[in-house]
Amino acid sequence: MARINSGCELFGAPSIIALLYHTAERGTEADATDGMECVVSYTYATHLECSLTGESHDIGRLQGLSAAGKPLLARYDLAALRREVTREQIATRAPDLWRWHELLPIPARAKEVRLGEIETPLIPLARSERPAGFRPPLVKDEGRLPTGSFKARGLCIAVTMAAVHGVRRVAIPTNGNAGAAMAAYAARAGMEAFCFCPEDTPEINLSEIALHGARVWRVNGLINDCARLVAAGKAQHGWFDMSTLKEPYRIEGKKTMGLELAVQFDWHLPQVVFYPTGGGTGLIGMWKAWQELTELGWLAGPLPRLVAVQASGCAPIVRAFDSGAETATPWENAHTCAAGIRVPAALGDFLILRALRASRGFALAVADEQIEAARAQVAAADGLLLSPEGAATYAAYLEAASTRRIEPTDEVVLFNCASGLKYPMPEVTQRMSVA
């Protein structure tokens, strides 16, 4: 199927933007383009779909939640993509996020908001502790991305799509890294940015956000309190809400983690993936990516078991999974040193739980003491400075291995979601005098 090469300005009417998307129902190329040039589709995105009801929504318009108040998911003409593009073509492209443009929602001719989104490496923990007979786990180190965290993946796509639809003000509730990423991409796109952070957000995150030119406030509450402030200010201040899963496109950027794993493992995915889970966008996104790759016929072998890792001081997904519930009840008095996974209530809880069960995975909570010990162990033994959230996945791996919830032969990937340089480190107190 064709895309339009019209040179139209994207910030026009929604009908013009819609023309730039792949449309499975179009007739002949002449009908589709009305005489304009046809080339292979840049994106095969066709529409948005409610994650609960399946109701279709127009991808050519600015969208938030579905009519049912649930997250919207981008859908693609995978049959056409399978006919027209091969996985070998994808693999020969430059190793970055944008190699996957057919499976991203950016319309043809859009100006992508980029800051150098590389394909992140897999680092084996060859010297760190593990049970006898187990293979060294691999860390996918997302700290190499712009702004030092995997939040760059989702926010580069979300900000690009907001720009496509003419948005000029964006706001977000954030534990730190999402706000930093949004502020950076908003600056790149020439947008105003507004960030609301819990009181104990690390100072480095607040300073990073402010240095990017965003307005940032500390809030005497948790991230759900910050989210209420963003929602309350929409009408008065005219900003677009970039909260987790309240717009459709952060998940599309985050799903590239799963797409990258497919290439890095030569289209045979690892047996188990441990993922630090707060709002769960990345976990949901990876499972979505693997479903799309499966439909394209590009994967060989079974899909990974997903493990949602949370802190014992804030574990709503673990509690819901273990009880067999389809949704999670909010966690009271949430607390943990891993602020990125301190999310008392996730909008996409039902999607997280569905992915865990469909993958035959599980959910696991670890104590702050385990997180801090894991961070110290990996830094000293393997020279990799993990974020607390990334360290939580290593702690969970050790627990799952010791209780044989995973097998010694399993190839395991742990996600380190941000550079450890963005978090507090032990104070050095020893001194030496040269006098």
PDB file of N, CA, C and O in Angstrom, residues 48-108:
ATOM      1  N   LEU A  48      -6.198   3.775  16.013  1.00  0.00           N
ATOM      2  CA  LEU A  48      -6.021   3.515  17.439  1.00  0.00           C
ATOM      3  C   LEU A  48      -7.174   2.659  17.934  1.00  0.00           C
ATOM      4  O   LEU A  48      -8.286   2.752  17.409  1.00  0.00           O
ATOM      5  N   GLU A  49      -6.907   1.849  18.946  1.00  0.00           N
ATOM      6  CA  GLU A  49      -7.915   0.908  19.431  1.00  0.00           C
ATOM      7  C   GLU A  49      -7.970   0.953  20.954  1.00  0.00           C
ATOM      8  O   GLU A  49      -6.939   0.937  21.627  1.00  0.00           O
ATOM      9  N   CYS A  50      -9.174   0.996  21.505  1.00  0.00           N
ATOM     10  CA  CYS A  50      -9.330   0.951  22.955  1.00  0.00           C
ATOM     11  C   CYS A  50      -8.829  -0.390  23.486  1.00  0.00           C
ATOM     12  O   CYS A  50      -9.223  -1.452  22.992  1.00  0.00           O
ATOM     13  N   SER A  51      -7.965  -0.347  24.481  1.00  0.00           N
ATOM     14  CA  SER A  51      -7.370  -1.563  25.031  1.00  0.00           C
ATOM     15  C   SER A  51      -8.366  -2.417  25.796  1.00  0.00           C
ATOM     16  O   SER A  51      -8.106  -3.593  26.049  1.00  0.00           O
ATOM     17  N   LEU A  52      -9.520  -1.850  26.141  1.00  0.00           N
ATOM     18  CA  LEU A  52     -10.536  -2.609  26.870  1.00  0.00           C
ATOM     19  C   LEU A  52     -11.645  -3.102  25.957  1.00  0.00           C
ATOM     20  O   LEU A  52     -11.988  -4.290  25.954  1.00  0.00           O
ATOM     21  N   THR A  53     -12.199  -2.206  25.135  1.00  0.00           N
ATOM     22  CA  THR A  53     -13.384  -2.540  24.336  1.00  0.00           C
ATOM     23  C   THR A  53     -13.080  -2.907  22.889  1.00  0.00           C
ATOM     24  O   THR A  53     -13.919  -3.495  22.211  1.00  0.00           O
ATOM     25  N   GLY A  54     -11.895  -2.532  22.394  1.00  0.00           N
ATOM     26  CA  GLY A  54     -11.566  -2.766  21.000  1.00  0.00           C
ATOM     27  C   GLY A  54     -12.135  -1.721  20.049  1.00  0.00           C
ATOM     28  O   GLY A  54     -11.940  -1.810  18.835  1.00  0.00           O
ATOM     29  N   GLU A  55     -12.806  -0.712  20.588  1.00  0.00           N
ATOM     30  CA  GLU A  55     -13.386   0.334  19.739  1.00  0.00           C
ATOM     31  C   GLU A  55     -12.283   1.097  19.014  1.00  0.00           C
ATOM     32  O   GLU A  55     -11.256   1.441  19.584  1.00  0.00           O
ATOM     33  N   SER A  56     -12.519   1.385  17.722  1.00  0.00           N
ATOM     34  CA  SER A  56     -11.541   2.075  16.899  1.00  0.00           C
ATOM     35  C   SER A  56     -11.620   3.592  17.106  1.00  0.00           C
ATOM     36  O   SER A  56     -12.713   4.153  17.245  1.00  0.00           O
ATOM     37  N   HIS A  57     -10.459   4.257  17.118  1.00  0.00           N
ATOM     38  CA  HIS A  57     -10.372   5.702  17.223  1.00  0.00           C
ATOM     39  C   HIS A  57      -9.468   6.231  16.113  1.00  0.00           C
ATOM     40  O   HIS A  57      -8.527   5.560  15.680  1.00  0.00           O
ATOM     41  N   ASP A  58      -9.719   7.451  15.683  1.00  0.00           N
ATOM     42  CA  ASP A  58      -9.025   8.065  14.561  1.00  0.00           C
ATOM     43  C   ASP A  58      -7.586   8.428  14.941  1.00  0.00           C
ATOM     44  O   ASP A  58      -7.365   9.245  15.830  1.00  0.00           O
ATOM     45  N   ILE A  59      -6.608   7.839  14.249  1.00  0.00           N
ATOM     46  CA  ILE A  59      -5.210   8.134  14.523  1.00  0.00           C
ATOM     47  C   ILE A  59      -4.801   9.490  13.949  1.00  0.00           C
ATOM     48  O   ILE A  59      -3.766  10.045  14.300  1.00  0.00           O
ATOM     49  N   GLY A  60      -5.628  10.043  13.082  1.00  0.00           N
ATOM     50  CA  GLY A  60      -5.345  11.337  12.489  1.00  0.00           C
ATOM     51  C   GLY A  60      -5.715  12.513  13.363  1.00  0.00           C
ATOM     52  O   GLY A  60      -5.523  13.664  12.969  1.00  0.00           O
ATOM     53  N   ARG A  61      -6.263  12.248  14.548  1.00  0.00           N
ATOM     54  CA  ARG A  61      -6.643  13.304  15.483  1.00  0.00           C
ATOM     55  C   ARG A  61      -5.864  13.161  16.782  1.00  0.00           C
ATOM     56  O   ARG A  61      -5.430  12.067  17.144  1.00  0.00           O
ATOM     57  N   LEU A  62      -5.713  14.263  17.490  1.00  0.00           N
ATOM     58  CA  LEU A  62      -5.076  14.234  18.801  1.00  0.00           C
ATOM     59  C   LEU A  62      -5.964  13.458  19.766  1.00  0.00           C
ATOM     60  O   LEU A  62      -7.144  13.762  19.912  1.00  0.00           O
ATOM     61  N   GLN A  63      -5.402  12.446  20.417  1.00  0.00           N
ATOM     62  CA  GLN A  63      -6.190  11.565  21.280  1.00  0.00           C
ATOM     63  C   GLN A  63      -5.539  11.439  22.651  1.00  0.00           C
ATOM     64  O   GLN A  63      -4.308  11.488  22.778  1.00  0.00           O
ATOM     65  N   GLY A  64      -6.362  11.236  23.666  1.00  0.00           N
ATOM     66  CA  GLY A  64      -5.889  10.918  25.004  1.00  0.00           C
ATOM     67  C   GLY A  64      -6.316   9.509  25.348  1.00  0.00           C
ATOM     68  O   GLY A  64      -5.863   8.536  24.751  1.00  0.00           O
ATOM     69  N   LEU A  65      -7.233   9.362  26.294  1.00  0.00           N
ATOM     70  CA  LEU A  65      -7.808   8.061  26.610  1.00  0.00           C
ATOM     71  C   LEU A  65      -8.948   7.741  25.664  1.00  0.00           C
ATOM     72  O   LEU A  65      -9.465   8.612  24.955  1.00  0.00           O
ATOM     73  N   SER A  66      -9.369   6.484  25.663  1.00  0.00           N
ATOM     74  CA  SER A  66     -10.503   6.072  24.842  1.00  0.00           C
ATOM     75  C   SER A  66     -11.808   6.575  25.458  1.00  0.00           C
ATOM     76  O   SER A  66     -11.831   7.131  26.566  1.00  0.00           O
ATOM     77  N   ALA A  67     -12.894   6.361  24.739  1.00  0.00           N
ATOM     78  CA  ALA A  67     -14.209   6.755  25.256  1.00  0.00           C
ATOM     79  C   ALA A  67     -14.534   6.026  26.554  1.00  0.00           C
ATOM     80  O   ALA A  67     -15.303   6.528  27.382  1.00  0.00           O
ATOM     81  N   ALA A  68     -13.914   4.851  26.749  1.00  0.00           N
ATOM     82  CA  ALA A  68     -14.127   4.079  27.981  1.00  0.00           C
ATOM     83  C   ALA A  68     -13.168   4.497  29.097  1.00  0.00           C
ATOM     84  O   ALA A  68     -13.171   3.893  30.176  1.00  0.00           O
ATOM     85  N   GLY A  69     -12.337   5.506  28.836  1.00  0.00           N
ATOM     86  CA  GLY A  69     -11.382   5.958  29.846  1.00  0.00           C
ATOM     87  C   GLY A  69     -10.183   5.047  30.005  1.00  0.00           C
ATOM     88  O   GLY A  69      -9.523   5.047  31.053  1.00  0.00           O
ATOM     89  N   LYS A  70      -9.857   4.280  28.976  1.00  0.00           N
ATOM     90  CA  LYS A  70      -8.741   3.333  29.023  1.00  0.00           C
ATOM     91  C   LYS A  70      -7.680   3.704  27.985  1.00  0.00           C
ATOM     92  O   LYS A  70      -7.940   4.480  27.055  1.00  0.00           O
ATOM     93  N   PRO A  71      -6.481   3.135  28.113  1.00  0.00           N
ATOM     94  CA  PRO A  71      -5.420   3.459  27.159  1.00  0.00           C
ATOM     95  C   PRO A  71      -5.778   3.053  25.730  1.00  0.00           C
ATOM     96  O   PRO A  71      -6.447   2.037  25.495  1.00  0.00           O
ATOM     97  N   LEU A  72      -5.321   3.862  24.785  1.00  0.00           N
ATOM     98  CA  LEU A  72      -5.457   3.557  23.367  1.00  0.00           C
ATOM     99  C   LEU A  72      -4.164   2.924  22.856  1.00  0.00           C
ATOM    100  O   LEU A  72      -3.063   3.338  23.239  1.00  0.00           O
ATOM    101  N   LEU A  73      -4.299   1.933  21.981  1.00  0.00           N
ATOM    102  CA  LEU A  73      -3.148   1.242  21.401  1.00  0.00           C
ATOM    103  C   LEU A  73      -3.128   1.464  19.894  1.00  0.00           C
ATOM    104  O   LEU A  73      -4.162   1.353  19.223  1.00  0.00           O
ATOM    105  N   ALA A  74      -1.950   1.775  19.354  1.00  0.00           N
ATOM    106  CA  ALA A  74      -1.806   1.949  17.910  1.00  0.00           C
ATOM    107  C   ALA A  74      -1.839   0.592  17.224  1.00  0.00           C
ATOM    108  O   ALA A  74      -1.212  -0.365  17.689  1.00  0.00           O
ATOM    109  N   ARG A  75      -2.565   0.523  16.123  1.00  0.00           N
ATOM    110  CA  ARG A  75      -2.650  -0.706  15.339  1.00  0.00           C
ATOM    111  C   ARG A  75      -2.090  -0.472  13.938  1.00  0.00           C
ATOM    112  O   ARG A  75      -2.131   0.642  13.414  1.00  0.00           O
ATOM    113  N   TYR A  76      -1.594  -1.545  13.335  1.00  0.00           N
ATOM    114  CA  TYR A  76      -0.865  -1.473  12.079  1.00  0.00           C
ATOM    115  C   TYR A  76      -1.412  -2.481  11.073  1.00  0.00           C
ATOM    116  O   TYR A  76      -1.979  -3.517  11.457  1.00  0.00           O
ATOM    117  N   ASP A  77      -1.217  -2.199   9.796  1.00  0.00           N
ATOM    118  CA  ASP A  77      -1.571  -3.147   8.746  1.00  0.00           C
ATOM    119  C   ASP A  77      -0.410  -4.126   8.605  1.00  0.00           C
ATOM    120  O   ASP A  77       0.464  -3.973   7.740  1.00  0.00           O
ATOM    121  N   LEU A  78      -0.385  -5.132   9.462  1.00  0.00           N
ATOM    122  CA  LEU A  78       0.736  -6.057   9.516  1.00  0.00           C
ATOM    123  C   LEU A  78       0.770  -6.981   8.300  1.00  0.00           C
ATOM    124  O   LEU A  78       1.850  -7.423   7.881  1.00  0.00           O
ATOM    125  N   ALA A  79      -0.387  -7.260   7.713  1.00  0.00           N
ATOM    126  CA  ALA A  79      -0.406  -8.093   6.508  1.00  0.00           C
ATOM    127  C   ALA A  79       0.332  -7.394   5.374  1.00  0.00           C
ATOM    128  O   ALA A  79       1.136  -8.015   4.661  1.00  0.00           O
ATOM    129  N   ALA A  80       0.075  -6.102   5.186  1.00  0.00           N
ATOM    130  CA  ALA A  80       0.774  -5.348   4.144  1.00  0.00           C
ATOM    131  C   ALA A  80       2.255  -5.229   4.452  1.00  0.00           C
ATOM    132  O   ALA A  80       3.110  -5.376   3.567  1.00  0.00           O
ATOM    133  N   LEU A  81       2.591  -4.965   5.720  1.00  0.00           N
ATOM    134  CA  LEU A  81       3.989  -4.857   6.108  1.00  0.00           C
ATOM    135  C   LEU A  81       4.732  -6.160   5.847  1.00  0.00           C
ATOM    136  O   LEU A  81       5.867  -6.159   5.344  1.00  0.00           O
ATOM    137  N   ARG A  82       4.086  -7.277   6.133  1.00  0.00           N
ATOM    138  CA  ARG A  82       4.719  -8.582   5.919  1.00  0.00           C
ATOM    139  C   ARG A  82       5.010  -8.809   4.437  1.00  0.00           C
ATOM    140  O   ARG A  82       6.038  -9.399   4.077  1.00  0.00           O
ATOM    141  N   ARG A  83       4.127  -8.334   3.567  1.00  0.00           N
ATOM    142  CA  ARG A  83       4.335  -8.489   2.114  1.00  0.00           C
ATOM    143  C   ARG A  83       5.458  -7.594   1.599  1.00  0.00           C
ATOM    144  O   ARG A  83       6.167  -7.973   0.663  1.00  0.00           O
ATOM    145  N   GLU A  84       5.617  -6.429   2.188  1.00  0.00           N
ATOM    146  CA  GLU A  84       6.438  -5.392   1.567  1.00  0.00           C
ATOM    147  C   GLU A  84       7.801  -5.161   2.211  1.00  0.00           C
ATOM    148  O   GLU A  84       8.680  -4.551   1.596  1.00  0.00           O
ATOM    149  N   VAL A  85       7.992  -5.625   3.460  1.00  0.00           N
ATOM    150  CA  VAL A  85       9.247  -5.398   4.172  1.00  0.00           C
ATOM    151  C   VAL A  85       9.681  -6.708   4.817  1.00  0.00           C
ATOM    152  O   VAL A  85       8.848  -7.468   5.320  1.00  0.00           O
ATOM    153  N   THR A  86      10.985  -6.979   4.793  1.00  0.00           N
ATOM    154  CA  THR A  86      11.513  -8.183   5.435  1.00  0.00           C
ATOM    155  C   THR A  86      12.283  -7.822   6.695  1.00  0.00           C
ATOM    156  O   THR A  86      12.759  -6.689   6.855  1.00  0.00           O
ATOM    157  N   ARG A  87      12.439  -8.788   7.565  1.00  0.00           N
ATOM    158  CA  ARG A  87      13.204  -8.547   8.787  1.00  0.00           C
ATOM    159  C   ARG A  87      14.676  -8.304   8.458  1.00  0.00           C
ATOM    160  O   ARG A  87      15.375  -7.601   9.191  1.00  0.00           O
ATOM    161  N   GLU A  88      15.146  -8.884   7.347  1.00  0.00           N
ATOM    162  CA  GLU A  88      16.532  -8.660   6.942  1.00  0.00           C
ATOM    163  C   GLU A  88      16.761  -7.200   6.564  1.00  0.00           C
ATOM    164  O   GLU A  88      17.831  -6.634   6.840  1.00  0.00           O
ATOM    165  N   GLN A  89      15.769  -6.566   5.959  1.00  0.00           N
ATOM    166  CA  GLN A  89      15.880  -5.141   5.648  1.00  0.00           C
ATOM    167  C   GLN A  89      16.003  -4.315   6.929  1.00  0.00           C
ATOM    168  O   GLN A  89      16.795  -3.373   7.011  1.00  0.00           O
ATOM    169  N   ILE A  90      15.192  -4.672   7.915  1.00  0.00           N
ATOM    170  CA  ILE A  90      15.245  -3.961   9.189  1.00  0.00           C
ATOM    171  C   ILE A  90      16.629  -4.102   9.818  1.00  0.00           C
ATOM    172  O   ILE A  90      17.220  -3.124  10.290  1.00  0.00           O
ATOM    173  N   ALA A  91      17.151  -5.322   9.809  1.00  0.00           N
ATOM    174  CA  ALA A  91      18.408  -5.620  10.490  1.00  0.00           C
ATOM    175  C   ALA A  91      19.601  -4.912   9.867  1.00  0.00           C
ATOM    176  O   ALA A  91      20.606  -4.673  10.555  1.00  0.00           O
ATOM    177  N   THR A  92      19.534  -4.570   8.581  1.00  0.00           N
ATOM    178  CA  THR A  92      20.668  -3.911   7.925  1.00  0.00           C
ATOM    179  C   THR A  92      20.688  -2.402   8.140  1.00  0.00           C
ATOM    180  O   THR A  92      21.667  -1.739   7.792  1.00  0.00           O
ATOM    181  N   ARG A  93      19.639  -1.846   8.732  1.00  0.00           N
ATOM    182  CA  ARG A  93      19.600  -0.401   8.970  1.00  0.00           C
ATOM    183  C   ARG A  93      20.465   0.001  10.163  1.00  0.00           C
ATOM    184  O   ARG A  93      20.871  -0.835  10.961  1.00  0.00           O
ATOM    185  N   ALA A  94      20.700   1.299  10.289  1.00  0.00           N
ATOM    186  CA  ALA A  94      21.456   1.818  11.426  1.00  0.00           C
ATOM    187  C   ALA A  94      20.793   1.369  12.726  1.00  0.00           C
ATOM    188  O   ALA A  94      19.565   1.431  12.854  1.00  0.00           O
ATOM    189  N   PRO A  95      21.575   0.909  13.705  1.00  0.00           N
ATOM    190  CA  PRO A  95      21.005   0.346  14.939  1.00  0.00           C
ATOM    191  C   PRO A  95      20.523   1.431  15.903  1.00  0.00           C
ATOM    192  O   PRO A  95      21.193   1.782  16.872  1.00  0.00           O
ATOM    193  N   ASP A  96      19.343   1.943  15.625  1.00  0.00           N
ATOM    194  CA  ASP A  96      18.734   2.927  16.513  1.00  0.00           C
ATOM    195  C   ASP A  96      17.225   2.709  16.558  1.00  0.00           C
ATOM    196  O   ASP A  96      16.691   1.816  15.886  1.00  0.00           O
ATOM    197  N   LEU A  97      16.566   3.507  17.349  1.00  0.00           N
ATOM    198  CA  LEU A  97      15.114   3.372  17.516  1.00  0.00           C
ATOM    199  C   LEU A  97      14.364   3.543  16.206  1.00  0.00           C
ATOM    200  O   LEU A  97      13.344   2.880  15.951  1.00  0.00           O
ATOM    201  N   TRP A  98      14.878   4.403  15.324  1.00  0.00           N
ATOM    202  CA  TRP A  98      14.141   4.791  14.118  1.00  0.00           C
ATOM    203  C   TRP A  98      14.219   3.758  13.006  1.00  0.00           C
ATOM    204  O   TRP A  98      13.533   3.902  11.991  1.00  0.00           O
ATOM    205  N   ARG A  99      15.038   2.721  13.182  1.00  0.00           N
ATOM    206  CA  ARG A  99      15.062   1.645  12.182  1.00  0.00           C
ATOM    207  C   ARG A  99      13.698   0.956  12.101  1.00  0.00           C
ATOM    208  O   ARG A  99      13.386   0.288  11.109  1.00  0.00           O
ATOM    209  N   TRP A 100      12.879   1.139  13.143  1.00  0.00           N
ATOM    210  CA  TRP A 100      11.587   0.452  13.236  1.00  0.00           C
ATOM    211  C   TRP A 100      10.421   1.332  12.767  1.00  0.00           C
ATOM    212  O   TRP A 100       9.292   1.126  13.174  1.00  0.00           O
ATOM    213  N   HIS A 101      10.672   2.305  11.880  1.00  0.00           N
ATOM    214  CA  HIS A 101       9.650   3.314  11.588  1.00  0.00           C
ATOM    215  C   HIS A 101       8.353   2.737  11.036  1.00  0.00           C
ATOM    216  O   HIS A 101       7.280   3.295  11.243  1.00  0.00           O
ATOM    217  N   GLU A 102       8.418   1.589  10.363  1.00  0.00           N
ATOM    218  CA  GLU A 102       7.162   1.004   9.866  1.00  0.00           C
ATOM    219  C   GLU A 102       6.235   0.597  11.007  1.00  0.00           C
ATOM    220  O   GLU A 102       5.015   0.546  10.833  1.00  0.00           O
ATOM    221  N   LEU A 103       6.822   0.270  12.158  1.00  0.00           N
ATOM    222  CA  LEU A 103       6.050  -0.160  13.331  1.00  0.00           C
ATOM    223  C   LEU A 103       5.938   0.945  14.373  1.00  0.00           C
ATOM    224  O   LEU A 103       5.669   0.689  15.544  1.00  0.00           O
ATOM    225  N   LEU A 104       6.156   2.178  13.950  1.00  0.00           N
ATOM    226  CA  LEU A 104       5.951   3.349  14.797  1.00  0.00           C
ATOM    227  C   LEU A 104       4.872   4.222  14.156  1.00  0.00           C
ATOM    228  O   LEU A 104       4.644   4.144  12.947  1.00  0.00           O
ATOM    229  N   PRO A 105       4.206   5.080  14.941  1.00  0.00           N
ATOM    230  CA  PRO A 105       3.046   5.807  14.418  1.00  0.00           C
ATOM    231  C   PRO A 105       3.370   7.124  13.721  1.00  0.00           C
ATOM    232  O   PRO A 105       2.456   7.845  13.327  1.00  0.00           O
ATOM    233  N   ILE A 106       4.652   7.455  13.566  1.00  0.00           N
ATOM    234  CA  ILE A 106       5.009   8.744  12.982  1.00  0.00           C
ATOM    235  C   ILE A 106       4.582   8.782  11.521  1.00  0.00           C
ATOM    236  O   ILE A 106       5.016   7.946  10.722  1.00  0.00           O
ATOM    237  N   PRO A 107       3.760   9.746  11.123  1.00  0.00           N
ATOM    238  CA  PRO A 107       3.295   9.781   9.730  1.00  0.00           C
ATOM    239  C   PRO A 107       4.385  10.250   8.776  1.00  0.00           C
ATOM    240  O   PRO A 107       5.380  10.866   9.181  1.00  0.00           O
ATOM    241  N   ALA A 108       4.193   9.945   7.513  1.00  0.00           N
ATOM    242  CA  ALA A 108       5.129  10.377   6.487  1.00  0.00           C
ATOM    243  C   ALA A 108       5.294  11.885   6.523  1.00  0.00           C
ATOM    244  O   ALA A 108       4.344  12.622   6.770  1.00  0.00           O
TER     245      ALA A 108
END
